Amino acid sequence: MSRIALRFQIGARTILTVHRTLTRLALSLDAALAGAVPSLPPQEGEGYLITSLPAALIDRIDRSGRVALVRQRYTRFYTDLTIGHDAWLASLSGSARATLRRKMRKAEAAGMTIRAYRTAADFAAFHPLARAVSATTYQERLLDAGLPDDPAAVAHLAACAAADGLRAWLMRIDDAPVAYLCCTAQGSALRYDHVGHDPAYGDLSPGTVLHAAALRDLFGDRFARFDFTEGEGQHKRQFATGGIACVDLLLLRPTLSNRALALALATFDGMIARAKRAAVDPRIAALARKVRR
């Protein structure tokens, strides 16, 4: 049980944050693929937040009179690491393969080098370099999702490395750290936990290039899947070989304040969803371009 921020967000921008003390159940990729209905522990606080719940299981969750709200729907993407690197490349479209080769050549011409890290000693060398990159990223500035630097989180990552449960990569351009990827094991999968690149090098597509290099390494590793975790994105869709439809489900005690909060969140989320659909309309997009001028 912990104090969890329930955000009213537009893209990466948080408009308002309301906190509730909730029990969070974060399903692993293995659990989501297994399709078993999760058991809710005895309730403490204001309720539960269940993340990566397979969408097919929503109606099978014991709500017991609680206020239920789906915060988001998404595909939890993953890459099957048992098929081999050549088969994975073949699963990409011809244009995607050509684009990836072009980006690789461009980064190599700029002086790119990539190093992999996996042991506890490796992680001690990796962390300060990756932290320097993380400080420049939008993940840290806007989403509070940079590479951790608090002692407890760093100690946890170091322990994962000591137990052969961490894989990390760092890209340099002419010896300057420009992108990092730090992943930890969960069951048979390796999780896409912490990622970022220096925006000053964005024209080199460092995130895409680094991830492609990491996958090349992982096809010979011990993991069955690479887990892109919650949320979607073009990069995830392109590199994934499969996915499972999931939701994040909020269950709250049926108090007056919680009912009001759920209504406000549902109204706001619905408004944002309608705005996104409208933005796809060519007429709306053309009007938006005129306004920006």
mmCIF file of C-alpha atoms in Angstrom:
data_model
loop_
_atom_site.group_PDB
_atom_site.id
_atom_site.type_symbol
_atom_site.label_atom_id
_atom_site.label_comp_id
_atom_site.label_asym_id
_atom_site.label_seq_id
_atom_site.Cartn_x
_atom_site.Cartn_y
_atom_site.Cartn_z
ATOM 1 C CA MET A 1 0.000 0.000 0.000
ATOM 2 C CA SER A 2 1.349 3.425 -0.926
ATOM 3 C CA ARG A 3 0.318 6.982 -1.685
ATOM 4 C CA ILE A 4 -0.322 7.048 -5.439
ATOM 5 C CA ALA A 5 -0.694 10.100 -7.650
ATOM 6 C CA LEU A 6 -3.796 10.074 -9.864
ATOM 7 C CA ARG A 7 -2.985 12.542 -12.616
ATOM 8 C CA PHE A 8 -5.106 14.618 -14.950
ATOM 9 C CA GLN A 9 -2.739 14.619 -17.928
ATOM 10 C CA ILE A 10 -2.591 15.990 -21.443
ATOM 11 C CA GLY A 11 0.229 14.097 -23.092
ATOM 12 C CA ALA A 12 3.259 14.492 -20.857
ATOM 13 C CA ARG A 13 1.796 17.570 -19.122
ATOM 14 C CA THR A 14 0.154 17.104 -15.724
ATOM 15 C CA ILE A 15 -2.683 19.564 -15.145
ATOM 16 C CA LEU A 16 -3.728 18.363 -11.691
ATOM 17 C CA THR A 17 -2.697 15.615 -9.295
ATOM 18 C CA VAL A 18 -4.872 13.987 -6.635
ATOM 19 C CA HIS A 19 -3.379 11.465 -4.217
ATOM 20 C CA ARG A 20 -4.962 8.350 -2.775
ATOM 21 C CA THR A 21 -3.524 5.625 -0.554
ATOM 22 C CA LEU A 22 -3.924 2.492 -2.664
ATOM 23 C CA THR A 23 -2.718 -1.064 -2.967
ATOM 24 C CA ARG A 24 -1.062 -1.399 -6.346
ATOM 25 C CA LEU A 25 -1.113 -4.719 -8.188
ATOM 26 C CA ALA A 26 1.231 -4.569 -11.167
ATOM 27 C CA LEU A 27 0.846 -7.726 -13.232
ATOM 28 C CA SER A 28 3.985 -9.126 -14.813
ATOM 29 C CA LEU A 29 4.040 -9.998 -18.494
ATOM 30 C CA ASP A 30 4.063 -13.689 -17.554
ATOM 31 C CA ALA A 31 0.940 -13.194 -15.423
ATOM 32 C CA ALA A 32 -0.846 -11.160 -18.086
ATOM 33 C CA LEU A 33 -0.157 -13.789 -20.747
ATOM 34 C CA ALA A 34 -1.281 -16.578 -18.391
ATOM 35 C CA GLY A 35 -4.692 -14.868 -18.140
ATOM 36 C CA ALA A 36 -5.379 -15.810 -14.513
ATOM 37 C CA VAL A 37 -7.696 -13.493 -12.545
ATOM 38 C CA PRO A 38 -5.561 -11.741 -9.879
ATOM 39 C CA SER A 39 -6.608 -12.107 -6.250
ATOM 40 C CA LEU A 40 -7.035 -8.861 -4.363
ATOM 41 C CA PRO A 41 -5.357 -8.750 -0.950
ATOM 42 C CA PRO A 42 -7.327 -7.498 2.075
ATOM 43 C CA GLN A 43 -8.152 -3.855 1.448
ATOM 44 C CA GLU A 44 -6.213 -1.141 3.196
ATOM 45 C CA GLY A 45 -6.455 2.533 2.364
ATOM 46 C CA GLU A 46 -8.807 3.772 -0.349
ATOM 47 C CA GLY A 47 -8.703 0.818 -2.754
ATOM 48 C CA TYR A 48 -6.609 -0.694 -5.530
ATOM 49 C CA LEU A 49 -4.824 0.204 -8.730
ATOM 50 C CA ILE A 50 -4.416 -2.856 -10.972
ATOM 51 C CA THR A 51 -2.033 -2.296 -13.887
ATOM 52 C CA SER A 52 -1.572 -4.448 -16.993
ATOM 53 C CA LEU A 53 -4.810 -6.289 -16.318
ATOM 54 C CA PRO A 54 -5.801 -8.245 -19.458
ATOM 55 C CA ALA A 55 -8.832 -6.449 -20.880
ATOM 56 C CA ALA A 56 -10.703 -9.759 -21.124
ATOM 57 C CA LEU A 57 -10.614 -10.063 -17.324
ATOM 58 C CA ILE A 58 -12.219 -6.719 -16.380
ATOM 59 C CA ASP A 59 -15.636 -8.190 -15.621
ATOM 60 C CA ARG A 60 -14.147 -11.031 -13.584
ATOM 61 C CA ILE A 61 -12.520 -8.788 -10.962
ATOM 62 C CA ASP A 62 -14.255 -8.775 -7.575
ATOM 63 C CA ARG A 63 -15.391 -5.170 -7.175
ATOM 64 C CA SER A 64 -17.441 -5.662 -3.970
ATOM 65 C CA GLY A 65 -19.304 -2.389 -4.410
ATOM 66 C CA ARG A 66 -16.189 -0.338 -5.117
ATOM 67 C CA VAL A 67 -16.148 2.500 -7.643
ATOM 68 C CA ALA A 68 -14.417 1.146 -10.769
ATOM 69 C CA LEU A 69 -12.697 3.227 -13.437
ATOM 70 C CA VAL A 70 -10.498 2.189 -16.366
ATOM 71 C CA ARG A 71 -7.717 4.807 -16.472
ATOM 72 C CA GLN A 72 -6.167 3.682 -19.726
ATOM 73 C CA ARG A 73 -6.295 0.986 -22.373
ATOM 74 C CA TYR A 74 -3.208 -0.122 -24.250
ATOM 75 C CA THR A 75 -1.413 -3.041 -25.809
ATOM 76 C CA ARG A 76 1.384 -4.425 -23.671
ATOM 77 C CA PHE A 77 3.919 -5.172 -26.371
ATOM 78 C CA TYR A 78 6.733 -7.697 -26.182
ATOM 79 C CA THR A 79 9.424 -9.239 -28.377
ATOM 80 C CA ASP A 80 9.755 -13.020 -28.482
ATOM 81 C CA LEU A 81 13.473 -13.581 -27.872
ATOM 82 C CA THR A 82 13.293 -17.302 -28.667
ATOM 83 C CA ILE A 83 12.864 -16.801 -32.425
ATOM 84 C CA GLY A 84 16.411 -15.559 -33.082
ATOM 85 C CA HIS A 85 17.734 -12.260 -34.420
ATOM 86 C CA ASP A 86 17.379 -13.143 -38.111
ATOM 87 C CA ALA A 87 13.721 -14.115 -37.724
ATOM 88 C CA TRP A 88 13.041 -10.919 -35.795
ATOM 89 C CA LEU A 89 14.613 -8.803 -38.533
ATOM 90 C CA ALA A 90 12.563 -10.667 -41.119
ATOM 91 C CA SER A 91 9.393 -9.815 -39.155
ATOM 92 C CA LEU A 92 9.993 -6.089 -39.765
ATOM 93 C CA SER A 93 8.723 -4.497 -42.930
ATOM 94 C CA GLY A 94 11.188 -3.868 -45.728
ATOM 95 C CA SER A 95 10.996 -0.118 -45.188
ATOM 96 C CA ALA A 96 11.553 -0.547 -41.441
ATOM 97 C CA ARG A 97 14.682 -2.629 -42.058
ATOM 98 C CA ALA A 98 16.000 -0.078 -44.535
ATOM 99 C CA THR A 99 15.322 2.783 -42.119
ATOM 100 C CA LEU A 100 17.059 0.935 -39.289
ATOM 101 C CA ARG A 101 20.145 0.283 -41.449
ATOM 102 C CA ARG A 102 20.248 3.942 -42.460
ATOM 103 C CA LYS A 103 20.032 5.119 -38.851
ATOM 104 C CA MET A 104 22.755 2.672 -37.813
ATOM 105 C CA ARG A 105 25.099 3.927 -40.546
ATOM 106 C CA LYS A 106 24.435 7.556 -39.628
ATOM 107 C CA ALA A 107 25.203 6.931 -35.933
ATOM 108 C CA GLU A 108 28.344 4.936 -36.789
ATOM 109 C CA ALA A 109 29.548 7.744 -39.053
ATOM 110 C CA ALA A 110 29.115 10.161 -36.144
ATOM 111 C CA GLY A 111 31.470 8.074 -34.003
ATOM 112 C CA MET A 112 28.991 5.827 -32.181
ATOM 113 C CA THR A 113 30.138 3.153 -29.749
ATOM 114 C CA ILE A 114 27.848 0.978 -27.590
ATOM 115 C CA ARG A 115 28.828 -0.937 -24.464
ATOM 116 C CA ALA A 116 26.741 -3.530 -22.605
ATOM 117 C CA TYR A 117 26.721 -3.840 -18.789
ATOM 118 C CA ARG A 118 25.415 -6.690 -16.644
ATOM 119 C CA THR A 119 27.445 -7.362 -13.468
ATOM 120 C CA ALA A 120 27.380 -5.368 -10.239
ATOM 121 C CA ALA A 121 30.797 -3.891 -11.084
ATOM 122 C CA ASP A 122 29.506 -3.020 -14.551
ATOM 123 C CA PHE A 123 26.490 -1.269 -13.060
ATOM 124 C CA ALA A 124 28.701 0.841 -10.774
ATOM 125 C CA ALA A 125 30.476 2.134 -13.882
ATOM 126 C CA PHE A 126 27.279 2.518 -15.911
ATOM 127 C CA HIS A 127 25.127 4.405 -13.407
ATOM 128 C CA PRO A 128 26.920 7.799 -13.197
ATOM 129 C CA LEU A 129 27.290 7.964 -16.991
ATOM 130 C CA ALA A 130 23.652 7.090 -17.601
ATOM 131 C CA ARG A 131 22.524 9.493 -14.867
ATOM 132 C CA ALA A 132 24.256 12.335 -16.719
ATOM 133 C CA VAL A 133 22.188 11.481 -19.796
ATOM 134 C CA SER A 134 18.983 11.008 -17.794
ATOM 135 C CA ALA A 135 19.235 14.543 -16.396
ATOM 136 C CA THR A 136 18.794 15.914 -19.939
ATOM 137 C CA THR A 137 15.725 13.860 -20.869
ATOM 138 C CA TYR A 138 12.024 14.690 -21.003
ATOM 139 C CA GLN A 139 11.350 11.469 -19.066
ATOM 140 C CA GLU A 140 13.066 13.028 -16.053
ATOM 141 C CA ARG A 141 11.956 16.625 -16.542
ATOM 142 C CA LEU A 142 8.280 16.011 -17.320
ATOM 143 C CA LEU A 143 7.413 12.490 -16.179
ATOM 144 C CA ASP A 144 9.620 12.001 -13.127
ATOM 145 C CA ALA A 145 10.738 8.769 -14.810
ATOM 146 C CA GLY A 146 14.480 9.155 -15.191
ATOM 147 C CA LEU A 147 17.116 6.681 -14.093
ATOM 148 C CA PRO A 148 16.857 6.584 -10.257
ATOM 149 C CA ASP A 149 19.592 8.177 -8.199
ATOM 150 C CA ASP A 150 18.211 7.740 -4.664
ATOM 151 C CA PRO A 151 20.298 5.279 -2.613
ATOM 152 C CA ALA A 152 17.551 2.674 -2.124
ATOM 153 C CA ALA A 153 16.707 2.460 -5.832
ATOM 154 C CA VAL A 154 20.370 2.343 -6.835
ATOM 155 C CA ALA A 155 21.009 -0.412 -4.294
ATOM 156 C CA HIS A 156 18.063 -2.381 -5.722
ATOM 157 C CA LEU A 157 19.432 -2.129 -9.265
ATOM 158 C CA ALA A 158 22.895 -3.133 -8.057
ATOM 159 C CA ALA A 159 21.377 -6.167 -6.304
ATOM 160 C CA CYS A 160 19.579 -7.103 -9.544
ATOM 161 C CA ALA A 161 22.898 -6.948 -11.364
ATOM 162 C CA ALA A 162 24.583 -9.107 -8.724
ATOM 163 C CA ALA A 163 21.842 -11.724 -9.214
ATOM 164 C CA ASP A 164 22.191 -11.714 -13.030
ATOM 165 C CA GLY A 165 18.906 -9.835 -13.277
ATOM 166 C CA LEU A 166 20.035 -6.619 -14.961
ATOM 167 C CA ARG A 167 21.073 -5.712 -18.494
ATOM 168 C CA ALA A 168 22.087 -2.191 -19.479
ATOM 169 C CA TRP A 169 23.575 -0.422 -22.484
ATOM 170 C CA LEU A 170 25.198 2.968 -23.023
ATOM 171 C CA MET A 171 25.760 4.743 -26.316
ATOM 172 C CA ARG A 172 28.548 7.267 -26.774
ATOM 173 C CA ILE A 173 29.246 9.657 -29.609
ATOM 174 C CA ASP A 174 32.929 10.587 -29.693
ATOM 175 C CA ASP A 175 33.182 9.413 -26.064
ATOM 176 C CA ALA A 176 30.256 11.563 -24.866
ATOM 177 C CA PRO A 177 27.395 9.532 -23.276
ATOM 178 C CA VAL A 178 24.241 10.248 -25.281
ATOM 179 C CA ALA A 179 21.747 7.403 -24.631
ATOM 180 C CA TYR A 180 21.112 4.623 -22.144
ATOM 181 C CA LEU A 181 18.849 1.632 -21.602
ATOM 182 C CA CYS A 182 18.559 -0.127 -18.232
ATOM 183 C CA CYS A 183 16.417 -3.270 -17.878
ATOM 184 C CA THR A 184 15.668 -5.704 -15.057
ATOM 185 C CA ALA A 185 14.403 -9.272 -15.091
ATOM 186 C CA GLN A 186 10.870 -10.217 -14.078
ATOM 187 C CA GLY A 187 10.086 -13.901 -14.419
ATOM 188 C CA SER A 188 11.035 -15.084 -17.897
ATOM 189 C CA ALA A 189 11.068 -11.535 -19.310
ATOM 190 C CA LEU A 190 13.442 -8.589 -19.318
ATOM 191 C CA ARG A 191 11.639 -5.310 -18.625
ATOM 192 C CA TYR A 192 12.003 -2.012 -20.488
ATOM 193 C CA ASP A 193 12.489 -0.089 -17.240
ATOM 194 C CA HIS A 194 14.621 3.007 -17.792
ATOM 195 C CA VAL A 195 15.490 4.632 -21.106
ATOM 196 C CA GLY A 196 16.509 8.028 -22.363
ATOM 197 C CA HIS A 197 18.728 10.025 -24.693
ATOM 198 C CA ASP A 198 20.215 13.495 -24.790
ATOM 199 C CA PRO A 199 17.885 15.578 -27.000
ATOM 200 C CA ALA A 200 20.909 17.380 -28.456
ATOM 201 C CA TYR A 201 21.648 14.154 -30.389
ATOM 202 C CA GLY A 202 18.082 13.475 -31.464
ATOM 203 C CA ASP A 203 18.922 13.680 -35.175
ATOM 204 C CA LEU A 204 20.929 10.446 -34.765
ATOM 205 C CA SER A 205 17.874 8.486 -33.504
ATOM 206 C CA PRO A 206 19.931 7.222 -30.537
ATOM 207 C CA GLY A 207 17.009 5.505 -28.793
ATOM 208 C CA THR A 208 16.109 3.395 -31.821
ATOM 209 C CA VAL A 209 19.726 2.545 -32.643
ATOM 210 C CA LEU A 210 20.563 1.618 -29.056
ATOM 211 C CA HIS A 211 17.494 -0.569 -28.671
ATOM 212 C CA ALA A 212 18.225 -2.425 -31.902
ATOM 213 C CA ALA A 213 21.746 -3.128 -30.631
ATOM 214 C CA ALA A 214 20.392 -4.305 -27.267
ATOM 215 C CA LEU A 215 17.961 -6.713 -28.941
ATOM 216 C CA ARG A 216 20.809 -8.157 -30.996
ATOM 217 C CA ASP A 217 22.538 -9.032 -27.723
ATOM 218 C CA LEU A 218 19.378 -10.365 -26.070
ATOM 219 C CA PHE A 219 18.539 -12.929 -28.721
ATOM 220 C CA GLY A 220 21.495 -14.887 -27.386
ATOM 221 C CA ASP A 221 20.657 -14.319 -23.716
ATOM 222 C CA ARG A 222 18.585 -16.341 -21.228
ATOM 223 C CA PHE A 223 15.302 -14.400 -21.427
ATOM 224 C CA ALA A 224 12.191 -15.608 -23.270
ATOM 225 C CA ARG A 225 10.718 -12.152 -23.971
ATOM 226 C CA PHE A 226 11.569 -8.481 -23.947
ATOM 227 C CA ASP A 227 8.731 -6.713 -22.117
ATOM 228 C CA PHE A 228 7.872 -3.176 -23.262
ATOM 229 C CA THR A 229 5.671 -2.782 -20.120
ATOM 230 C CA GLU A 230 2.678 -0.438 -19.975
ATOM 231 C CA GLY A 231 1.816 2.080 -22.639
ATOM 232 C CA GLU A 232 2.182 2.239 -26.386
ATOM 233 C CA GLY A 233 4.306 4.014 -28.981
ATOM 234 C CA GLN A 234 5.570 3.669 -32.531
ATOM 235 C CA HIS A 235 8.927 2.354 -31.366
ATOM 236 C CA LYS A 236 7.281 -0.413 -29.334
ATOM 237 C CA ARG A 237 4.915 -1.406 -32.121
ATOM 238 C CA GLN A 238 7.763 -1.583 -34.621
ATOM 239 C CA PHE A 239 10.099 -3.761 -32.553
ATOM 240 C CA ALA A 240 7.484 -6.019 -30.925
ATOM 241 C CA THR A 241 6.486 -9.455 -32.183
ATOM 242 C CA GLY A 242 3.313 -9.676 -30.080
ATOM 243 C CA GLY A 243 1.106 -7.917 -27.573
ATOM 244 C CA ILE A 244 -1.807 -8.333 -25.196
ATOM 245 C CA ALA A 245 -4.700 -5.878 -24.751
ATOM 246 C CA CYS A 246 -4.532 -4.497 -21.188
ATOM 247 C CA VAL A 247 -6.110 -1.871 -18.960
ATOM 248 C CA ASP A 248 -5.197 -0.037 -15.788
ATOM 249 C CA LEU A 249 -8.171 -0.468 -13.446
ATOM 250 C CA LEU A 250 -8.819 1.813 -10.475
ATOM 251 C CA LEU A 251 -11.049 0.471 -7.676
ATOM 252 C CA LEU A 252 -12.009 2.936 -4.931
ATOM 253 C CA ARG A 253 -14.011 2.794 -1.717
ATOM 254 C CA PRO A 254 -17.535 4.107 -2.517
ATOM 255 C CA THR A 255 -17.195 7.342 -0.530
ATOM 256 C CA LEU A 256 -18.623 10.634 -1.753
ATOM 257 C CA SER A 257 -15.165 12.103 -2.408
ATOM 258 C CA ASN A 258 -14.025 8.996 -4.289
ATOM 259 C CA ARG A 259 -17.183 9.000 -6.418
ATOM 260 C CA ALA A 260 -16.564 12.655 -7.267
ATOM 261 C CA LEU A 261 -12.922 11.908 -8.102
ATOM 262 C CA ALA A 262 -13.863 8.976 -10.342
ATOM 263 C CA LEU A 263 -16.438 11.110 -12.177
ATOM 264 C CA ALA A 264 -13.907 13.919 -12.672
ATOM 265 C CA LEU A 265 -11.256 11.512 -13.964
ATOM 266 C CA ALA A 266 -13.704 9.775 -16.315
ATOM 267 C CA THR A 267 -14.941 13.118 -17.675
ATOM 268 C CA PHE A 268 -11.404 14.430 -18.189
ATOM 269 C CA ASP A 269 -10.095 11.200 -19.756
ATOM 270 C CA GLY A 270 -13.098 11.095 -22.085
ATOM 271 C CA MET A 271 -12.539 14.694 -23.156
ATOM 272 C CA ILE A 272 -8.875 13.989 -23.960
ATOM 273 C CA ALA A 273 -9.815 10.847 -25.912
ATOM 274 C CA ARG A 274 -12.335 12.809 -27.988
ATOM 275 C CA ALA A 275 -9.762 15.541 -28.643
ATOM 276 C CA LYS A 276 -7.263 12.948 -29.879
ATOM 277 C CA ARG A 277 -9.829 11.452 -32.231
ATOM 278 C CA ALA A 278 -10.731 14.890 -33.534
ATOM 279 C CA ALA A 279 -7.081 15.743 -34.171
ATOM 280 C CA VAL A 280 -6.913 12.896 -36.675
ATOM 281 C CA ASP A 281 -9.574 14.599 -38.831
ATOM 282 C CA PRO A 282 -7.705 16.349 -41.705
ATOM 283 C CA ARG A 283 -9.931 19.415 -41.360
ATOM 284 C CA ILE A 284 -9.086 19.820 -37.666
ATOM 285 C CA ALA A 285 -5.389 19.218 -38.329
ATOM 286 C CA ALA A 286 -5.380 21.864 -41.077
ATOM 287 C CA LEU A 287 -7.105 24.352 -38.763
ATOM 288 C CA ALA A 288 -4.552 23.617 -36.010
ATOM 289 C CA ARG A 289 -1.696 24.342 -38.445
ATOM 290 C CA LYS A 290 -3.272 27.676 -39.384
ATOM 291 C CA VAL A 291 -3.680 28.615 -35.719
ATOM 292 C CA ARG A 292 -0.040 27.775 -34.987
ATOM 293 C CA ARG A 293 1.057 30.150 -37.758
#
